[in-house]
CSV table of C-alpha atoms in Angstrom, one decimal:
chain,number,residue,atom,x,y,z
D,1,UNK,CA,-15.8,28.7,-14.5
D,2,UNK,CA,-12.9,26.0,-13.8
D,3,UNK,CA,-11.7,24.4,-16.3
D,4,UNK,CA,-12.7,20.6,-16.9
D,5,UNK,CA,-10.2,18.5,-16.2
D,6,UNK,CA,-8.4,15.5,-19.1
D,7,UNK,CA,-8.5,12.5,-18.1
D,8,UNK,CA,-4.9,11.9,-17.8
D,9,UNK,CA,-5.2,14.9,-15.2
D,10,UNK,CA,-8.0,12.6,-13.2
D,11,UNK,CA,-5.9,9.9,-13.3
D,12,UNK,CA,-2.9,11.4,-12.2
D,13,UNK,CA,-4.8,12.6,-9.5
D,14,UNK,CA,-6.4,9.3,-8.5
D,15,UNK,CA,-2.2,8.0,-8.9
D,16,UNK,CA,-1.8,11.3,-6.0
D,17,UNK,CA,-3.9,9.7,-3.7
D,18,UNK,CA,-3.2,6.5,-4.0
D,19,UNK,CA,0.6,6.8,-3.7
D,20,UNK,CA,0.6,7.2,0.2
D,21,UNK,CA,-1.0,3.6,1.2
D,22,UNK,CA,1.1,1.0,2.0
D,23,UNK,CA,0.1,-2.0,0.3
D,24,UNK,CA,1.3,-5.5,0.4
D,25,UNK,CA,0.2,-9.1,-1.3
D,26,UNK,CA,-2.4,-8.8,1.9
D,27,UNK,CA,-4.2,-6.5,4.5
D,28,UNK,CA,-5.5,-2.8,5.1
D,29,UNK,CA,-3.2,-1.2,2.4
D,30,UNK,CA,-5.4,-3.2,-0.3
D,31,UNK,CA,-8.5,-3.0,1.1
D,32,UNK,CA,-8.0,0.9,1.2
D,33,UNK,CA,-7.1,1.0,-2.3
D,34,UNK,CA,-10.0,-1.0,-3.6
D,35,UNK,CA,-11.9,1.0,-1.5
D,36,UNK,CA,-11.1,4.4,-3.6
D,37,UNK,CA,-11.0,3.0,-6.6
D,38,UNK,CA,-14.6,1.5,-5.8
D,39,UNK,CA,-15.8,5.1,-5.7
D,40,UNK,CA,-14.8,5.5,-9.5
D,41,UNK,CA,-16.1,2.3,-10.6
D,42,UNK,CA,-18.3,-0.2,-8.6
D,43,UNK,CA,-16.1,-3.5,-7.4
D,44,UNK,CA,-17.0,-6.3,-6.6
D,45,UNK,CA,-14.5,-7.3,-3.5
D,46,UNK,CA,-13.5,-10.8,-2.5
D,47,UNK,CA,-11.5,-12.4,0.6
D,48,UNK,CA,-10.0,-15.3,0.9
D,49,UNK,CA,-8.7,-17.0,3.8
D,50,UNK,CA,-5.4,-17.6,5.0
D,51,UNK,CA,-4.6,-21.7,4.2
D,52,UNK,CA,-6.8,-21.5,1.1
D,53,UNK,CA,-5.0,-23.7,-1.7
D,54,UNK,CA,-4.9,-22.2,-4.9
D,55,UNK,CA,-3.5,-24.3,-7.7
D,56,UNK,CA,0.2,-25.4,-6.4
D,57,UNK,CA,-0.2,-22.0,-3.7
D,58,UNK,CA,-1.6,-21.6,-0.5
D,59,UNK,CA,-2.8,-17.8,0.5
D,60,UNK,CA,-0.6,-16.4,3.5
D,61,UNK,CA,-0.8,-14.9,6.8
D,62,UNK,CA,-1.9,-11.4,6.3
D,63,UNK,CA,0.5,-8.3,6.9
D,64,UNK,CA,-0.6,-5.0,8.5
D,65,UNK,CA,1.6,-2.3,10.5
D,66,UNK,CA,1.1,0.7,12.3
D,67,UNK,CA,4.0,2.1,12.7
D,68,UNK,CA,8.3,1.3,12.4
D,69,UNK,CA,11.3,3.2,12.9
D,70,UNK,CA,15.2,3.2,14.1
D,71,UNK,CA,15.7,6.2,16.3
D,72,UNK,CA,19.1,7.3,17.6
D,73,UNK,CA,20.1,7.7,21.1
D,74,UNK,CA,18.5,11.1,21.4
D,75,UNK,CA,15.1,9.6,20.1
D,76,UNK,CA,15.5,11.2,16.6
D,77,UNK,CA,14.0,8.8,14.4
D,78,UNK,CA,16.4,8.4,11.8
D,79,UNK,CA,13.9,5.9,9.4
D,80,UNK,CA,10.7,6.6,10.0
D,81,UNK,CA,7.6,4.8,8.2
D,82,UNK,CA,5.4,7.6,8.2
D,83,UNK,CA,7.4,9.6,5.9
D,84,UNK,CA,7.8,6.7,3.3
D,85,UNK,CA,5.9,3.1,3.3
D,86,UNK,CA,9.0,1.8,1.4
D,87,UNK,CA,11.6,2.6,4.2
D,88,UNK,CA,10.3,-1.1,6.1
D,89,UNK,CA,10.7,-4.7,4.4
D,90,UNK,CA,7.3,-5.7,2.9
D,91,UNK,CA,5.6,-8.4,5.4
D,92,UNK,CA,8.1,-7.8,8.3
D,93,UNK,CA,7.8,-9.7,11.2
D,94,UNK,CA,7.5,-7.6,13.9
D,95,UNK,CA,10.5,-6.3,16.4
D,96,UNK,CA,11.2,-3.9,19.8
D,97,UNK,CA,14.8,-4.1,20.6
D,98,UNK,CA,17.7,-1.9,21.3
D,99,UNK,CA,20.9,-3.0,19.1
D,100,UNK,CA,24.2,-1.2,18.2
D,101,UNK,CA,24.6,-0.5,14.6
D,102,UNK,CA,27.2,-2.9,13.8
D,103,UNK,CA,23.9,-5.6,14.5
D,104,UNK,CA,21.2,-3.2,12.6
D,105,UNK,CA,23.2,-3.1,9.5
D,106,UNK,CA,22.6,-6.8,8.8
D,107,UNK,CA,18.8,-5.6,8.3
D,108,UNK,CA,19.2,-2.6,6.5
D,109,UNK,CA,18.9,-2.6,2.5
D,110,UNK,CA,20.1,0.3,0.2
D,111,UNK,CA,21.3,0.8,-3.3
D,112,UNK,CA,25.4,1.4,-3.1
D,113,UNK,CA,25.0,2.1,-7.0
D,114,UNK,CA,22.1,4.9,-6.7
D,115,UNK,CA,23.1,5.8,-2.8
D,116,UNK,CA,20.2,8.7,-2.5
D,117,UNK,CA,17.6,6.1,-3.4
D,118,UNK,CA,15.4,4.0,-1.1
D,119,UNK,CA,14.8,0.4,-2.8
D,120,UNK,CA,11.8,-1.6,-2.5
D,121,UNK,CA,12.2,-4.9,-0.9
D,122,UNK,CA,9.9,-7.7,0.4
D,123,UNK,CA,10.2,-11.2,2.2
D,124,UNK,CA,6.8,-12.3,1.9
D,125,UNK,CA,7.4,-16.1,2.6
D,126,UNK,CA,10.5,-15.7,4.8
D,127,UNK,CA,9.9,-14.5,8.3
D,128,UNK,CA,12.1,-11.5,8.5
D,129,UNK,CA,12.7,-8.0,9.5
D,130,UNK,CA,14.5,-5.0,7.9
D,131,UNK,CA,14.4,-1.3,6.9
D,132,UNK,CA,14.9,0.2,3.6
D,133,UNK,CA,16.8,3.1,3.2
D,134,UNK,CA,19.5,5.8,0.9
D,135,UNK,CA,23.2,4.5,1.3
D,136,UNK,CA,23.6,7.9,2.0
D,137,UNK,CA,21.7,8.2,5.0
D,138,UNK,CA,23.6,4.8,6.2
D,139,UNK,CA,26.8,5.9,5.6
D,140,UNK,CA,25.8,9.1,7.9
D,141,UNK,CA,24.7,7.1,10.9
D,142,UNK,CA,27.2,7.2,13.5
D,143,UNK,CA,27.8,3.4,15.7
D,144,UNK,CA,26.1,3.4,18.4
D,145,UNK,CA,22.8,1.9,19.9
D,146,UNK,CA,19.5,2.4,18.2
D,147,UNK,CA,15.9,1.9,19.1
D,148,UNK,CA,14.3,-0.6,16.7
D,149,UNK,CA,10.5,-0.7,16.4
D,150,UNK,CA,8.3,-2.7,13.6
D,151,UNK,CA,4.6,-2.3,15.3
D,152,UNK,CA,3.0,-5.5,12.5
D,153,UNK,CA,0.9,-8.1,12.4
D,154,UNK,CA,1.1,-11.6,10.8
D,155,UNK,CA,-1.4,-13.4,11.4
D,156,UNK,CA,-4.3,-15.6,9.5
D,157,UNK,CA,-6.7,-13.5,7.8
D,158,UNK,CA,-7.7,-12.9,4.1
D,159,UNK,CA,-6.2,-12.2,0.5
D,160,UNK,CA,-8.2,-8.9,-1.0
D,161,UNK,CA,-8.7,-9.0,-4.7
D,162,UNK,CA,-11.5,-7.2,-6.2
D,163,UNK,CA,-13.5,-7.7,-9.7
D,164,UNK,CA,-15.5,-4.7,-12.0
D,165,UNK,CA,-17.2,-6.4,-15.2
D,166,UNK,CA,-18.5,-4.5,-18.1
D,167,UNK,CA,-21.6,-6.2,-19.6
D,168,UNK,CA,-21.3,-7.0,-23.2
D,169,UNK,CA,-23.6,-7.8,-25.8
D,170,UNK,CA,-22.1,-11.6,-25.6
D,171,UNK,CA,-20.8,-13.3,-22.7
D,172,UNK,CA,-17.5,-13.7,-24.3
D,173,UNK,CA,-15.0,-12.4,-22.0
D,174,UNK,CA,-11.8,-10.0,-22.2
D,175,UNK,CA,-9.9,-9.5,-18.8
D,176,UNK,CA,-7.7,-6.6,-18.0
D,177,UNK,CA,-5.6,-7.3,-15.2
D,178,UNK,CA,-3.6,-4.5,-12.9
D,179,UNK,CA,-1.4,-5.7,-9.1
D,180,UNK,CA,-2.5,-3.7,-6.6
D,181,UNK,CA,0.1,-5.0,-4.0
D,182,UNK,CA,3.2,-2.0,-4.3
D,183,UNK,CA,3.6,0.3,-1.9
D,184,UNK,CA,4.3,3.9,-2.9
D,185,UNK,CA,5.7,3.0,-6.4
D,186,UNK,CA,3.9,5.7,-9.0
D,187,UNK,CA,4.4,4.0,-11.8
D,188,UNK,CA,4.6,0.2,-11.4
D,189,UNK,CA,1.7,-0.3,-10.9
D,190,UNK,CA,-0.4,2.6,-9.3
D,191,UNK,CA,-0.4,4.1,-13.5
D,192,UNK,CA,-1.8,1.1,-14.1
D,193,UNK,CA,-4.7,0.8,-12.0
D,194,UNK,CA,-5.5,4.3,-12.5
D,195,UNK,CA,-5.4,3.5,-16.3
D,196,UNK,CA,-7.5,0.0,-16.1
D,197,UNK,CA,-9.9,2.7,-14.0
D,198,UNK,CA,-10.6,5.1,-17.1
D,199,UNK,CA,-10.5,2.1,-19.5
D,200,UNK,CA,-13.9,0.7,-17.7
D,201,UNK,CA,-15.0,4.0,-17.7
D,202,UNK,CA,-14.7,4.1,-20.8
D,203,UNK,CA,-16.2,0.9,-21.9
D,204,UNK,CA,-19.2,1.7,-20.0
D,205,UNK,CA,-20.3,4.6,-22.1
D,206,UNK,CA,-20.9,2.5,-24.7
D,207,UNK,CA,-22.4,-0.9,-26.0
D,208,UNK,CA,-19.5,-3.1,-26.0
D,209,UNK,CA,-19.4,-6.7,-27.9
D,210,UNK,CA,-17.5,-8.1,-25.7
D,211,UNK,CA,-17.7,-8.9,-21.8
D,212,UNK,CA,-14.9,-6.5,-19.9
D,213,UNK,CA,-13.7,-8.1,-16.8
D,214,UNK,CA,-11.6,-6.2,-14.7
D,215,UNK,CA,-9.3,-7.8,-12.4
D,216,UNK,CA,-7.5,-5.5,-9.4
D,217,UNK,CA,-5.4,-8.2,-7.4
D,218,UNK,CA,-2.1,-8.9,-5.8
D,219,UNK,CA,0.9,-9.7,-7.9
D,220,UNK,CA,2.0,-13.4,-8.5
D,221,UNK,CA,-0.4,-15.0,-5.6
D,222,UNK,CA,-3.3,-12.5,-6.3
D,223,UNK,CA,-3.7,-14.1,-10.0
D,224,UNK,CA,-3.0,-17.2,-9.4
D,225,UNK,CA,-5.8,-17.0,-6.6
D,226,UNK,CA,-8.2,-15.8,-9.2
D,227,UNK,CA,-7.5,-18.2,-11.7
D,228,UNK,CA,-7.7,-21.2,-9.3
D,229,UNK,CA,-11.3,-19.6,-8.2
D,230,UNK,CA,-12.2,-18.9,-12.0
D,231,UNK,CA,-11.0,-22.4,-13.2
D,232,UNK,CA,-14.0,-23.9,-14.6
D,233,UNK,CA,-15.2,-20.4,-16.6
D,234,UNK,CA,-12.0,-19.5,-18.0
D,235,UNK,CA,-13.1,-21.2,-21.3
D,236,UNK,CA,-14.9,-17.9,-21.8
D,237,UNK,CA,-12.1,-15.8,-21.8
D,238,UNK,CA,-11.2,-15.1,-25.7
D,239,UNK,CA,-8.6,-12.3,-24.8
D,240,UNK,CA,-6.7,-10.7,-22.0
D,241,UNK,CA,-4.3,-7.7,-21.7
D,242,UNK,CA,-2.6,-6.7,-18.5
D,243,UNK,CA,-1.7,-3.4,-17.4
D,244,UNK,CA,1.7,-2.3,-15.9
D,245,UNK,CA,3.7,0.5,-15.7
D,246,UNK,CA,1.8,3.1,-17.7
D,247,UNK,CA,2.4,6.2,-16.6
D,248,UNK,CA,6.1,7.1,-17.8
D,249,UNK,CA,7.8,8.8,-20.2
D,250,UNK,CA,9.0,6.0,-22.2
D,251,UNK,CA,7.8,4.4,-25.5
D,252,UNK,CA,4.7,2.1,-25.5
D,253,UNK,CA,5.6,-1.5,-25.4
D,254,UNK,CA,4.0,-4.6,-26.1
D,255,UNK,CA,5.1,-8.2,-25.1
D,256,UNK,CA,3.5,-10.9,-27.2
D,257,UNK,CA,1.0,-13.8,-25.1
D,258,UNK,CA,2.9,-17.1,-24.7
D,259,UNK,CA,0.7,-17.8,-27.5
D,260,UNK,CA,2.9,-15.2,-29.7
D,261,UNK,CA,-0.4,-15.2,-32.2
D,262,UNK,CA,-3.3,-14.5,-29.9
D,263,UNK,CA,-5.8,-12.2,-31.6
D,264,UNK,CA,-4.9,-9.9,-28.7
D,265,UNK,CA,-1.3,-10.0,-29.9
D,266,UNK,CA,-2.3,-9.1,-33.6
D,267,UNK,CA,-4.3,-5.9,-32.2
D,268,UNK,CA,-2.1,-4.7,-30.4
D,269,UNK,CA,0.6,-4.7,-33.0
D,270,UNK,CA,-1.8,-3.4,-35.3
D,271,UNK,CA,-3.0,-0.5,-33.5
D,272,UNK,CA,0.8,0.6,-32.3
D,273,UNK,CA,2.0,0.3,-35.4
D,274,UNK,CA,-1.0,2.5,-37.4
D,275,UNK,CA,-1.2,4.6,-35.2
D,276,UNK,CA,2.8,5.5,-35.9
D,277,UNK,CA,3.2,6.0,-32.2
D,278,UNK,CA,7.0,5.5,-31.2
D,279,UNK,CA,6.8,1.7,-29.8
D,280,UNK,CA,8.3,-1.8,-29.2
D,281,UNK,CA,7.1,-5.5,-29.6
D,282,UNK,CA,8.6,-7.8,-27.2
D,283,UNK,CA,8.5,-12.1,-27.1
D,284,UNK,CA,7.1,-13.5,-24.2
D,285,UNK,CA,9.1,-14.6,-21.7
D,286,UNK,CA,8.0,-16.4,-18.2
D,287,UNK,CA,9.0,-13.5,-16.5
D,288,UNK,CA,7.7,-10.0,-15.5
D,289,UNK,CA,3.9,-9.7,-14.5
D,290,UNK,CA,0.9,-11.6,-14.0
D,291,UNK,CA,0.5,-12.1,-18.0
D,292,UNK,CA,2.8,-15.2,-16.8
D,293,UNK,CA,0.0,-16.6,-14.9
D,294,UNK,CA,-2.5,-16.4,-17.5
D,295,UNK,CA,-0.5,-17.6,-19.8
D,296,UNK,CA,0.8,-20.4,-18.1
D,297,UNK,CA,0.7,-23.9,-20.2
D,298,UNK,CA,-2.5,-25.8,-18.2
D,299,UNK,CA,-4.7,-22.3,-18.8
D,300,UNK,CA,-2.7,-21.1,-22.3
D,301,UNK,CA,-5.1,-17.5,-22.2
D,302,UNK,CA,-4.5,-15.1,-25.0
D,303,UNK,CA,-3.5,-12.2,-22.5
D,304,UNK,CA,-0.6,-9.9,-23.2
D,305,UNK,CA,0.9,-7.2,-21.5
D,306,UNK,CA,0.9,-3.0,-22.2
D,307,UNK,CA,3.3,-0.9,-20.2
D,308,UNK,CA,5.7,1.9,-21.4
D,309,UNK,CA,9.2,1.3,-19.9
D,310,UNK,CA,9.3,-2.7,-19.6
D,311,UNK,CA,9.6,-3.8,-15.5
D,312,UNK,CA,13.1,-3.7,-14.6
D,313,UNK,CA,14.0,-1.1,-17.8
D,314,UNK,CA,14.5,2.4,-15.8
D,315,UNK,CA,17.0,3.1,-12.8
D,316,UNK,CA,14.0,4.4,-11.2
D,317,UNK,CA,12.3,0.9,-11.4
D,318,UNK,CA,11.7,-0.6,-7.6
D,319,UNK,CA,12.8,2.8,-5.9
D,320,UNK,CA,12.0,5.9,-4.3
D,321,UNK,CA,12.3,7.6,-7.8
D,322,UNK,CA,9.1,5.7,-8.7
D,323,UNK,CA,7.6,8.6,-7.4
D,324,UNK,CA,4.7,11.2,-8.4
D,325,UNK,CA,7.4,13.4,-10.6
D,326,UNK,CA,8.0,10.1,-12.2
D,327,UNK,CA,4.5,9.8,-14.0
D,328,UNK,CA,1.7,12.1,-15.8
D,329,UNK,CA,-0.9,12.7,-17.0
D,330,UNK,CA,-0.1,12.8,-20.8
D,331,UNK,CA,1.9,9.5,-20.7
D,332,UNK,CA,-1.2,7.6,-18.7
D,333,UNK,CA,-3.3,9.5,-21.2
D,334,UNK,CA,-1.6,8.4,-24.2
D,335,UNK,CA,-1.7,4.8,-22.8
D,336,UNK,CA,-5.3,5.0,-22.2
D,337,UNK,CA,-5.9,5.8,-25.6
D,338,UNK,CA,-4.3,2.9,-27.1
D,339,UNK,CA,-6.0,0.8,-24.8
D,340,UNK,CA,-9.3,2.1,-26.1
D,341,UNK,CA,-8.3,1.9,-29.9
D,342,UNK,CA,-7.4,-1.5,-29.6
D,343,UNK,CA,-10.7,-2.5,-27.6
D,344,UNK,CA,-12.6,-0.9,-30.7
D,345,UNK,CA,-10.7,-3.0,-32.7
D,346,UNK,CA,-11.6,-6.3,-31.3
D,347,UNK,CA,-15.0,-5.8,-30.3
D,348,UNK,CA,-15.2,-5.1,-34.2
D,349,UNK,CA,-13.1,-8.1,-35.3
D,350,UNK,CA,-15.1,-10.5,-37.3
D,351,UNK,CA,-15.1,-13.0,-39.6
D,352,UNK,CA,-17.8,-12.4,-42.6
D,353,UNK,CA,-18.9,-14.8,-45.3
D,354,UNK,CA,-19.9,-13.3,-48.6
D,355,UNK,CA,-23.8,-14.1,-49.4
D,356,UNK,CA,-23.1,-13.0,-53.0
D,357,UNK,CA,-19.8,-15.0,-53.8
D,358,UNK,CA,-19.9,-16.1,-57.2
D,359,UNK,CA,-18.7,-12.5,-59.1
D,360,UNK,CA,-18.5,-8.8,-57.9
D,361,UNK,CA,-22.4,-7.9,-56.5
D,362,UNK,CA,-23.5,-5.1,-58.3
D,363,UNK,CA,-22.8,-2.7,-55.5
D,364,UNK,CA,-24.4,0.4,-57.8
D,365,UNK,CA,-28.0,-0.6,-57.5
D,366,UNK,CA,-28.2,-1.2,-53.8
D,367,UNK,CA,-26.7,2.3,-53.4
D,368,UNK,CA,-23.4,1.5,-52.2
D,369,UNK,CA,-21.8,3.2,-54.7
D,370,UNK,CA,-23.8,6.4,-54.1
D,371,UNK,CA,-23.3,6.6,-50.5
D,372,UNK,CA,-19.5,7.0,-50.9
D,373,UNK,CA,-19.7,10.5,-53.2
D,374,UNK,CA,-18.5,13.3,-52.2
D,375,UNK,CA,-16.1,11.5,-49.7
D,376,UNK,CA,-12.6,12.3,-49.5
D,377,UNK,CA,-11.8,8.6,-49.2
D,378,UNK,CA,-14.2,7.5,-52.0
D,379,UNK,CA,-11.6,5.7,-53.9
D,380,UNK,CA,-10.0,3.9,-50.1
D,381,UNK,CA,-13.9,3.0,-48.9
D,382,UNK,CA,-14.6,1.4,-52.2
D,383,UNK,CA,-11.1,-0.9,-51.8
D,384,UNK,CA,-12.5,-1.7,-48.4
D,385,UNK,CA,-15.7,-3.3,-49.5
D,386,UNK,CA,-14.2,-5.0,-52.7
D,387,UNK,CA,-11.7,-6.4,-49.9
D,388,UNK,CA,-14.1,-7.6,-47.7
D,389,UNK,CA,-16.2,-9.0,-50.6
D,390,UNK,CA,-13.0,-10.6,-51.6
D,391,UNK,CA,-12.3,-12.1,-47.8
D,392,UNK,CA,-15.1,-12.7,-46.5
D,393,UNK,CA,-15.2,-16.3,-46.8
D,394,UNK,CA,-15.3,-17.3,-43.4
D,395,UNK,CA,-12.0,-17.9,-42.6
D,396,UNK,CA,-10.4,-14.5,-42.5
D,397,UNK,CA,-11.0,-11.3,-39.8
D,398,UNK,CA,-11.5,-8.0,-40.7
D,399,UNK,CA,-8.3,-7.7,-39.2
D,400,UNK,CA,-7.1,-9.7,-41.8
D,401,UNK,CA,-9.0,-7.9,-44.5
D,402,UNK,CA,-7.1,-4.3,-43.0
D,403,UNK,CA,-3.5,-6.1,-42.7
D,404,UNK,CA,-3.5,-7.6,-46.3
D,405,UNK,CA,-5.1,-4.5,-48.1
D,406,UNK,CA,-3.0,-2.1,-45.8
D,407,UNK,CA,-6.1,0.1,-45.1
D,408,UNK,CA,-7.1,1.3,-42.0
D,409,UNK,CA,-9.4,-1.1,-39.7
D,410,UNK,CA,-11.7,1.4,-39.0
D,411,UNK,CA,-12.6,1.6,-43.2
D,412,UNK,CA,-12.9,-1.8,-43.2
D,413,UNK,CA,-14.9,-2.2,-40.0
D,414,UNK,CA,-17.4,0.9,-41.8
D,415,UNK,CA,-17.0,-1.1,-45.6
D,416,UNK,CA,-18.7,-4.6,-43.3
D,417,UNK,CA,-21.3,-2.6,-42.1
D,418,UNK,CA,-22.4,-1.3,-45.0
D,419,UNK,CA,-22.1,-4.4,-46.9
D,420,UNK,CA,-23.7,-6.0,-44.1
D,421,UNK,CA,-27.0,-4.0,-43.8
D,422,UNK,CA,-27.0,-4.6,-47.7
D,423,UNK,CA,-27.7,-8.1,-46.9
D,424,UNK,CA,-24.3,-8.9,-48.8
D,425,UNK,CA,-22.4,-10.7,-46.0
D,426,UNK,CA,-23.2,-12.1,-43.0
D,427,UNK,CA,-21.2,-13.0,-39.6
């Protein structure tokens, strides 16, 4: 008998066969994406046309290609797109010419400072061509004449963007949010999708306050396209978190909502730092990924953003290095787990008011007392519920109640209940 597989093994595996597609902000790549991830959890997929204005944005022409390469004058293709969807400019126009090197070069892009890397490059509002390649293989073509082929499309169409919810018990919503517009980049973002994946999985195998709302959308425009569709129901969003670059070796980090205090925010931090986990907290800044968007002044969403290297923060970053060596299983894993810890934490986060406020209740005769013996935490479950006795006054969280008594939020969360089935506090 096999063994059964982790779920960081599954979602590495899901990462696998992702990493081939070529996506973009538009066309076949997403829709093929959204279409494997649909047979993990059921999506809910929506297309909107080209010339649609959203907010201060209007969705594009959408990109597709068959094929692209420069082959040399013995028909040796030289660049070929078929062995890496990064090796052609994202949303290239397309092109059939014959040109002598000295011309080509003016379209080529490579990395002088990492010269056997491939970066990733787009021009997705620019009409324009190019090719992506090592400054190695450049510096090995000889002059000459090459063949130049982009086989593309541009043309009006749709933006793909696809939505899973979670019910909850209240309507009360928290978005997570993954792009799903890089081409074959491992860990920014396909570790992130692959991670948002499990975390619904998750969520669905159990009865969760809150309303989950995944979001699986192109970077930049792909939010912004949501949030111009959502507009009018985003007053039920209560917290947001979204998922980048999850799947290296790197610390965890956290970057703060513009808010800086979101509940999200305090979670997060809470749950890194209890968890001892090596980590960082970073300040928001108006820069990086679509936690921008949500955040931005007009909507002001509590929605921070969970990666492990920050964007930008490894040479691999935006290269052919992002590759499947780059990620696994244990790091998306690990990720994944915090992810679920802090969900726990907030579905549980309440404010209590004390029925029984004037004095200590006498927690002996409603059997309180006796239902902590022979516990190895007696002493720390008894602190909890004098805590939240002492707290519970409306006005502070159980968070709070955790934070200030330094206990851990799960002993608090199991102190409420108990004092709450005891008819001693109430939400």
């Amino acid at each position: 008998m096999a063994p059964m597989s982790t779920a960081g093994e599954e979602m590495y595996a899901l990462v696998e066969r992702l990493y081939p597609l070529c996506r973009s902000i538009t066309g076949d790549g997403v829709r093929a994406t959204l279409d494997i991830v649909g047979e993990h959890i059921p999506l809910q997929v929506h297309e909107v046309p080209t010339g649609t204005q959203v907010l201060d944005w209007t969705v594009p022409q959408e990109w597709n290609i068959r094929d692209a390469y420069i082959a040399d004058a013995t028909g040796r293709r030289v660049i070929d797109f078929a062995a890496s969807s990064l090796h052609v400019l994202g949303y290239s126009v397309p092109v059939s010419a014959t040109m002598p090197l000295s011309e080509l070069r003016g379209h080529l892009h490579t990395l002088p400072d990492q010269p056997a890397l491939v970066p990733y490059r787009t021009s997705y509002y620019k009409p324009e061509w190019g090719f992506c390649l090592a400054q190695e293989t450049l510096d090995a073509l000889p002059e000459g004449e090459y063949e130049v082929c982009i086989d593309s499309t541009l043309a009006d169409g749709h933006l793909t963007y696809a939505e899973h919810v979670v019910p909850g018990q209240v309507t009360d919503e928290v978005i997570v949010s993954c792009h799903v517009c890089h081409p074959s980049l491992a860990n920014d973002n396909l570790a992130g999708v692959a991670v948002a994946v499990y975390l619904a999985r998750a969520l669905a195998e159990r009865n969760p306050y809150y309303t989950y709302r995944f979001i699986f959308a192109p970077g930049t425009v792909g939010a912004i396209t949501w949030l111009a569709r959502n507009a009018e129901r985003v007053d039920r969003v209560r917290h947001g978190l979204v998922l980048a670059c999850a799947g290296d070796s790197g610390n965890l980090t956290y970057k703060r909502s513009r808010r800086g205090d979101a509940e999200i925010d305090r979670v997060l931090e809470h749950v890194l730092r209890s968890s001892e986990r090596p980590h960082q907290v970073k300040e928001f800044t108006p820069y990086g990924y679509d936690e921008r968007q949500y955040c931005s002044p007009g909507f002001d969403l509590g929605v921070g953003s969970l990666s492990r290297t920050p964007y930008a923060g490894y040479p691999e970053y935006h290269t052919s290095a992002d590759d499947l060596d780059f990620v696994s299983p244990e790091a998306m894993e690990d990720t994944l787990a915090v992810c679920r810890e802090a969900f726990a934490v907030l579905d549980r986060n309440r404010r209590y008011v004390n029925l029984s406020p004037y004095g200590e209740p006498q927690l002996g005769r409603r059997g309180l007392y006796d239902s902590l013996g022979g516990r190895s935490d007696a002493k720390q479950a008894q602190m909890a519920m004098l805590w939240v006795l002492s707290l519970s006054d409306g006005e502070h969280s159980l968070l709070d109640v955790a934070e200030r008594a330094g206990l851990p939020f799960d002993t608090v969360a199991v102190a409420a209940d108990a004092l709450r089935d005891a008819e001693l506090i109430k939400v």
